[in-house]
């Protein structure tokens, strides 16, 4: 009965956690998408005006153009080609879910951030409740993985192995498995999807799962590459379970 109750609690926690992320993604999308569209239109008009008058611009006007261009890029708007006119958004559902995941996990790449007053205030409250929820979620997943460690240890003990050796082998097994599943294999995936080198993929995976999150490498940001739908959602889920693996290592 206690085991069934524990499984139910775990199931409700996992479901509640993902519902929280989904609702957060939907709200961020609703709050930020319109403002981003206006920014894209303004950037397109600025570019058009520059192309028509660039031969007559004064130094001060050129400086102002460079300042406006820098601000647009910092806000995630890249007026290259016809991109500013496209319906593609940094705040589509996949990107919004990815952003919500990086908020609660405290990675915070900084390449995508809310710019409206409503989005910023919501982000404060979303993180305020989401970060503790993320800690509880990681603790519970780490606890579940710890049970696997105990089962493995019990199996080895029954085979006549000493406890100290069992502890070492269990740690080694989960360390090696985690490095393979959360660092080595995803890096091959990033190499193919993003066009990075394998070492860049390893670097990105480590900087992400350690929650350092410099933001120099971020998935799904290259305008010249075609990404499949919900690519960033899958990466967000990889991040969450990768963090759970790290939590397990600390437990061990």
CSV table of C-alpha atoms in Angstrom, one decimal:
chain,number,residue,atom,x,y,z
A,1,UNK,CA,0.0,0.0,0.0
A,2,UNK,CA,2.8,2.4,0.9
A,3,UNK,CA,4.6,1.5,-2.4
A,4,UNK,CA,1.4,2.3,-4.4
A,5,UNK,CA,1.0,5.6,-2.5
A,6,UNK,CA,4.6,6.5,-3.3
A,7,UNK,CA,4.1,5.7,-7.0
A,8,UNK,CA,0.9,7.8,-7.0
A,9,UNK,CA,2.6,10.7,-5.4
A,10,UNK,CA,5.5,10.5,-7.9
A,11,UNK,CA,3.1,10.3,-10.8
A,12,UNK,CA,1.1,13.3,-9.6
A,13,UNK,CA,4.4,15.3,-9.0
A,14,UNK,CA,5.7,14.5,-12.5
A,15,UNK,CA,2.3,15.3,-14.1
A,16,UNK,CA,2.0,18.5,-12.0
A,17,UNK,CA,5.5,19.6,-12.9
A,18,UNK,CA,5.0,19.2,-16.6
A,19,UNK,CA,1.6,20.9,-16.4
A,20,UNK,CA,3.3,23.8,-14.6
A,21,UNK,CA,5.8,24.1,-17.5
A,22,UNK,CA,3.1,23.8,-20.2
A,23,UNK,CA,1.0,26.5,-18.5
A,24,UNK,CA,4.0,28.7,-18.1
A,25,UNK,CA,5.0,28.3,-21.7
A,26,UNK,CA,1.5,29.2,-22.9
A,27,UNK,CA,1.4,32.3,-20.7
A,28,UNK,CA,4.9,33.5,-21.9
A,29,UNK,CA,3.8,32.9,-25.5
A,30,UNK,CA,0.6,34.9,-25.0
A,31,UNK,CA,2.4,37.8,-23.3
A,32,UNK,CA,5.5,38.1,-25.4
A,33,UNK,CA,4.6,37.1,-29.0
A,34,UNK,CA,2.7,40.3,-30.0
A,35,UNK,CA,5.4,42.6,-28.6
A,36,UNK,CA,8.1,40.6,-30.5
A,37,UNK,CA,6.1,40.9,-33.8
A,38,UNK,CA,6.0,44.7,-33.3
A,39,UNK,CA,9.8,44.6,-32.8
A,40,UNK,CA,10.3,42.6,-36.0
A,41,UNK,CA,8.2,45.1,-37.9
A,42,UNK,CA,10.2,48.0,-36.5
A,43,UNK,CA,13.5,46.3,-37.4
A,44,UNK,CA,12.3,45.7,-40.9
A,45,UNK,CA,11.3,49.4,-41.3
A,46,UNK,CA,14.6,50.5,-39.9
A,47,UNK,CA,16.4,48.3,-42.4
A,48,UNK,CA,14.3,49.5,-45.3
A,49,UNK,CA,14.9,53.1,-44.4
A,50,UNK,CA,18.7,52.5,-44.1
A,51,UNK,CA,18.9,50.8,-47.5
A,52,UNK,CA,17.1,53.8,-49.1
A,53,UNK,CA,19.2,56.5,-47.5
A,54,UNK,CA,22.5,55.0,-46.4
A,55,UNK,CA,24.5,57.1,-48.9
A,56,UNK,CA,23.2,60.3,-47.3
A,57,UNK,CA,23.5,59.4,-43.6
A,58,UNK,CA,25.5,61.6,-41.2
A,59,UNK,CA,27.8,60.1,-38.7
A,60,UNK,CA,25.3,60.7,-35.9
A,61,UNK,CA,22.5,59.0,-37.9
A,62,UNK,CA,24.8,56.0,-38.6
A,63,UNK,CA,25.7,55.7,-34.9
A,64,UNK,CA,21.9,55.8,-34.1
A,65,UNK,CA,21.3,53.0,-36.7
A,66,UNK,CA,24.1,50.9,-35.2
A,67,UNK,CA,22.6,51.4,-31.7
A,68,UNK,CA,19.1,50.4,-32.9
A,69,UNK,CA,20.5,47.3,-34.7
A,70,UNK,CA,22.4,46.3,-31.5
A,71,UNK,CA,19.2,46.6,-29.4
A,72,UNK,CA,17.2,44.6,-31.9
A,73,UNK,CA,19.8,41.7,-31.9
A,74,UNK,CA,19.9,41.8,-28.0
A,75,UNK,CA,16.1,41.4,-28.1
A,76,UNK,CA,16.4,38.3,-30.3
A,77,UNK,CA,15.4,40.1,-33.6
A,78,UNK,CA,17.8,39.4,-36.5
A,79,UNK,CA,17.0,41.6,-39.5
A,80,UNK,CA,18.8,39.5,-42.0
A,81,UNK,CA,17.2,38.7,-45.4
A,82,UNK,CA,13.4,38.7,-45.0
A,83,UNK,CA,13.5,37.1,-41.5
A,84,UNK,CA,11.8,40.1,-39.9
A,85,UNK,CA,8.8,39.6,-42.1
A,86,UNK,CA,8.4,35.9,-41.3
A,87,UNK,CA,5.7,34.5,-39.0
A,88,UNK,CA,8.3,32.4,-37.2
A,89,UNK,CA,8.6,33.6,-33.6
A,90,UNK,CA,11.1,33.2,-30.8
A,91,UNK,CA,8.0,32.8,-28.6
A,92,UNK,CA,6.3,29.9,-30.4
A,93,UNK,CA,5.3,27.1,-28.0
A,94,UNK,CA,8.5,25.0,-28.4
A,95,UNK,CA,10.7,28.0,-27.6
A,96,UNK,CA,8.4,29.1,-24.8
A,97,UNK,CA,8.5,25.7,-23.2
A,98,UNK,CA,12.3,25.6,-23.5
A,99,UNK,CA,12.5,29.1,-21.9
A,100,UNK,CA,10.2,27.9,-19.0
A,101,UNK,CA,12.5,24.9,-18.5
A,102,UNK,CA,15.6,27.1,-18.3
A,103,UNK,CA,13.9,29.4,-15.8
A,104,UNK,CA,12.9,26.7,-13.3
A,105,UNK,CA,16.3,24.9,-13.7
A,106,UNK,CA,18.1,28.3,-13.1
A,107,UNK,CA,20.2,27.8,-16.3
A,108,UNK,CA,19.2,31.2,-17.7
A,109,UNK,CA,21.0,31.4,-21.0
A,110,UNK,CA,20.0,35.0,-21.5
A,111,UNK,CA,19.4,34.7,-25.2
A,112,UNK,CA,15.6,34.7,-24.7
A,113,UNK,CA,14.0,36.8,-22.1
A,114,UNK,CA,10.6,38.5,-21.5
A,115,UNK,CA,10.5,42.2,-22.6
A,116,UNK,CA,7.0,43.2,-21.7
A,117,UNK,CA,6.1,44.3,-18.2
A,118,UNK,CA,3.5,41.5,-17.9
A,119,UNK,CA,6.0,38.9,-19.1
A,120,UNK,CA,8.7,40.1,-16.6
A,121,UNK,CA,6.3,40.2,-13.6
A,122,UNK,CA,4.9,36.7,-14.5
A,123,UNK,CA,8.5,35.4,-14.9
A,124,UNK,CA,9.2,36.5,-11.3
A,125,UNK,CA,6.2,34.6,-9.8
A,126,UNK,CA,6.8,31.7,-12.2
A,127,UNK,CA,10.4,31.3,-11.0
A,128,UNK,CA,9.4,31.9,-7.4
A,129,UNK,CA,7.2,28.8,-7.3
A,130,UNK,CA,8.8,26.9,-10.2
A,131,UNK,CA,12.4,26.7,-8.8
A,132,UNK,CA,11.3,24.9,-5.5
A,133,UNK,CA,9.0,22.7,-7.6
A,134,UNK,CA,12.0,21.8,-9.8
A,135,UNK,CA,14.1,21.0,-6.7
A,136,UNK,CA,11.3,18.6,-5.4
A,137,UNK,CA,11.0,17.0,-8.8
A,138,UNK,CA,14.7,16.4,-9.2
A,139,UNK,CA,14.9,15.0,-5.6
A,140,UNK,CA,12.0,12.6,-6.3
A,141,UNK,CA,13.5,11.4,-9.7
A,142,UNK,CA,16.9,11.1,-8.0
A,143,UNK,CA,15.3,9.0,-5.2
A,144,UNK,CA,13.6,6.7,-7.8
A,145,UNK,CA,17.0,6.2,-9.5
A,146,UNK,CA,18.5,5.5,-6.1
A,147,UNK,CA,16.1,2.6,-5.7
A,148,UNK,CA,17.6,1.1,-8.9
A,149,UNK,CA,21.1,1.5,-7.3
A,150,UNK,CA,19.9,-0.4,-4.2
A,151,UNK,CA,18.5,-3.2,-6.3
A,152,UNK,CA,21.7,-3.4,-8.2
A,153,UNK,CA,23.7,-3.4,-5.0
A,154,UNK,CA,21.4,-6.1,-3.5
A,155,UNK,CA,21.9,-8.3,-6.6
A,156,UNK,CA,25.7,-7.9,-6.3
A,157,UNK,CA,25.7,-8.6,-2.6
A,158,UNK,CA,23.8,-11.8,-3.1
A,159,UNK,CA,26.5,-12.8,-5.6
A,160,UNK,CA,29.0,-12.6,-2.7
A,161,UNK,CA,30.6,-9.2,-3.4
A,162,UNK,CA,31.8,-7.0,-0.6
A,163,UNK,CA,29.9,-3.8,0.3
A,164,UNK,CA,32.7,-1.4,-0.4
A,165,UNK,CA,33.3,-2.8,-3.8
A,166,UNK,CA,29.5,-2.8,-4.5
A,167,UNK,CA,29.3,1.0,-3.6
A,168,UNK,CA,32.3,1.7,-5.9
A,169,UNK,CA,30.9,-0.3,-8.8
A,170,UNK,CA,27.4,1.1,-8.4
A,171,UNK,CA,28.7,4.7,-8.5
A,172,UNK,CA,31.0,3.8,-11.5
A,173,UNK,CA,28.0,2.2,-13.4
A,174,UNK,CA,25.7,5.2,-13.0
A,175,UNK,CA,28.5,7.7,-13.7
A,176,UNK,CA,29.5,5.9,-16.9
A,177,UNK,CA,25.9,5.3,-18.0
A,178,UNK,CA,25.0,9.0,-17.3
A,179,UNK,CA,28.0,10.3,-19.2
A,180,UNK,CA,27.1,8.2,-22.2
A,181,UNK,CA,23.3,9.0,-22.1
A,182,UNK,CA,23.4,12.7,-21.1
A,183,UNK,CA,26.8,13.9,-22.5
A,184,UNK,CA,28.2,11.6,-25.3
A,185,UNK,CA,25.1,10.6,-27.2
A,186,UNK,CA,23.4,14.1,-27.1
A,187,UNK,CA,26.6,15.7,-28.3
A,188,UNK,CA,26.4,13.5,-31.5
A,189,UNK,CA,22.8,14.7,-31.9
A,190,UNK,CA,23.8,18.3,-31.5
A,191,UNK,CA,26.6,17.8,-33.9
A,192,UNK,CA,24.2,16.7,-36.6
A,193,UNK,CA,21.3,19.1,-35.8
A,194,UNK,CA,23.3,22.3,-35.1
A,195,UNK,CA,26.4,21.7,-37.2
A,196,UNK,CA,28.7,22.1,-34.2
A,197,UNK,CA,31.9,20.0,-33.8
A,198,UNK,CA,31.7,17.1,-31.3
A,199,UNK,CA,33.8,19.0,-28.8
A,200,UNK,CA,31.3,22.0,-29.0
A,201,UNK,CA,28.5,19.6,-28.4
A,202,UNK,CA,30.2,18.2,-25.3
A,203,UNK,CA,30.9,21.7,-24.1
A,204,UNK,CA,27.3,22.8,-24.5
A,205,UNK,CA,26.0,19.7,-22.8
A,206,UNK,CA,28.3,20.2,-19.8
A,207,UNK,CA,27.7,24.0,-19.5
A,208,UNK,CA,23.9,23.3,-19.6
A,209,UNK,CA,23.7,20.4,-17.2
A,210,UNK,CA,26.0,22.1,-14.7
A,211,UNK,CA,23.5,25.1,-14.9
A,212,UNK,CA,26.4,27.5,-15.7
A,213,UNK,CA,24.5,28.5,-18.9
A,214,UNK,CA,26.9,31.0,-20.5
A,215,UNK,CA,24.5,31.4,-23.5
A,216,UNK,CA,27.4,31.4,-26.1
A,217,UNK,CA,25.9,28.1,-27.5
A,218,UNK,CA,22.1,27.7,-27.5
A,219,UNK,CA,20.1,25.1,-29.5
A,220,UNK,CA,17.6,26.1,-32.2
A,221,UNK,CA,19.0,29.6,-32.8
A,222,UNK,CA,20.6,29.4,-36.2
A,223,UNK,CA,18.5,31.0,-38.9
A,224,UNK,CA,20.1,29.1,-41.8
A,225,UNK,CA,19.1,25.6,-40.4
A,226,UNK,CA,15.8,23.9,-40.5
A,227,UNK,CA,14.8,22.4,-37.1
A,228,UNK,CA,12.1,19.8,-36.6
A,229,UNK,CA,9.0,20.7,-34.6
A,230,UNK,CA,9.3,20.6,-30.8
A,231,UNK,CA,13.1,20.2,-31.1
A,232,UNK,CA,13.6,22.6,-28.2
A,233,UNK,CA,10.9,20.8,-26.1
A,234,UNK,CA,12.9,17.6,-26.4
A,235,UNK,CA,16.1,19.4,-25.4
A,236,UNK,CA,14.3,20.9,-22.4
A,237,UNK,CA,13.2,17.4,-21.3
A,238,UNK,CA,16.8,16.1,-21.8
A,239,UNK,CA,18.0,19.0,-19.5
A,240,UNK,CA,15.5,18.1,-16.8
A,241,UNK,CA,16.4,14.4,-16.7
A,242,UNK,CA,20.1,15.3,-17.0
A,243,UNK,CA,19.8,17.4,-13.9
A,244,UNK,CA,18.0,14.5,-12.2
A,245,UNK,CA,21.0,12.3,-13.1
A,246,UNK,CA,23.4,14.8,-11.5
A,247,UNK,CA,21.2,14.9,-8.4
A,248,UNK,CA,21.5,11.1,-8.2
A,249,UNK,CA,25.3,11.4,-8.4
A,250,UNK,CA,25.3,13.8,-5.4
A,251,UNK,CA,23.0,11.4,-3.5
A,252,UNK,CA,25.4,8.5,-4.2
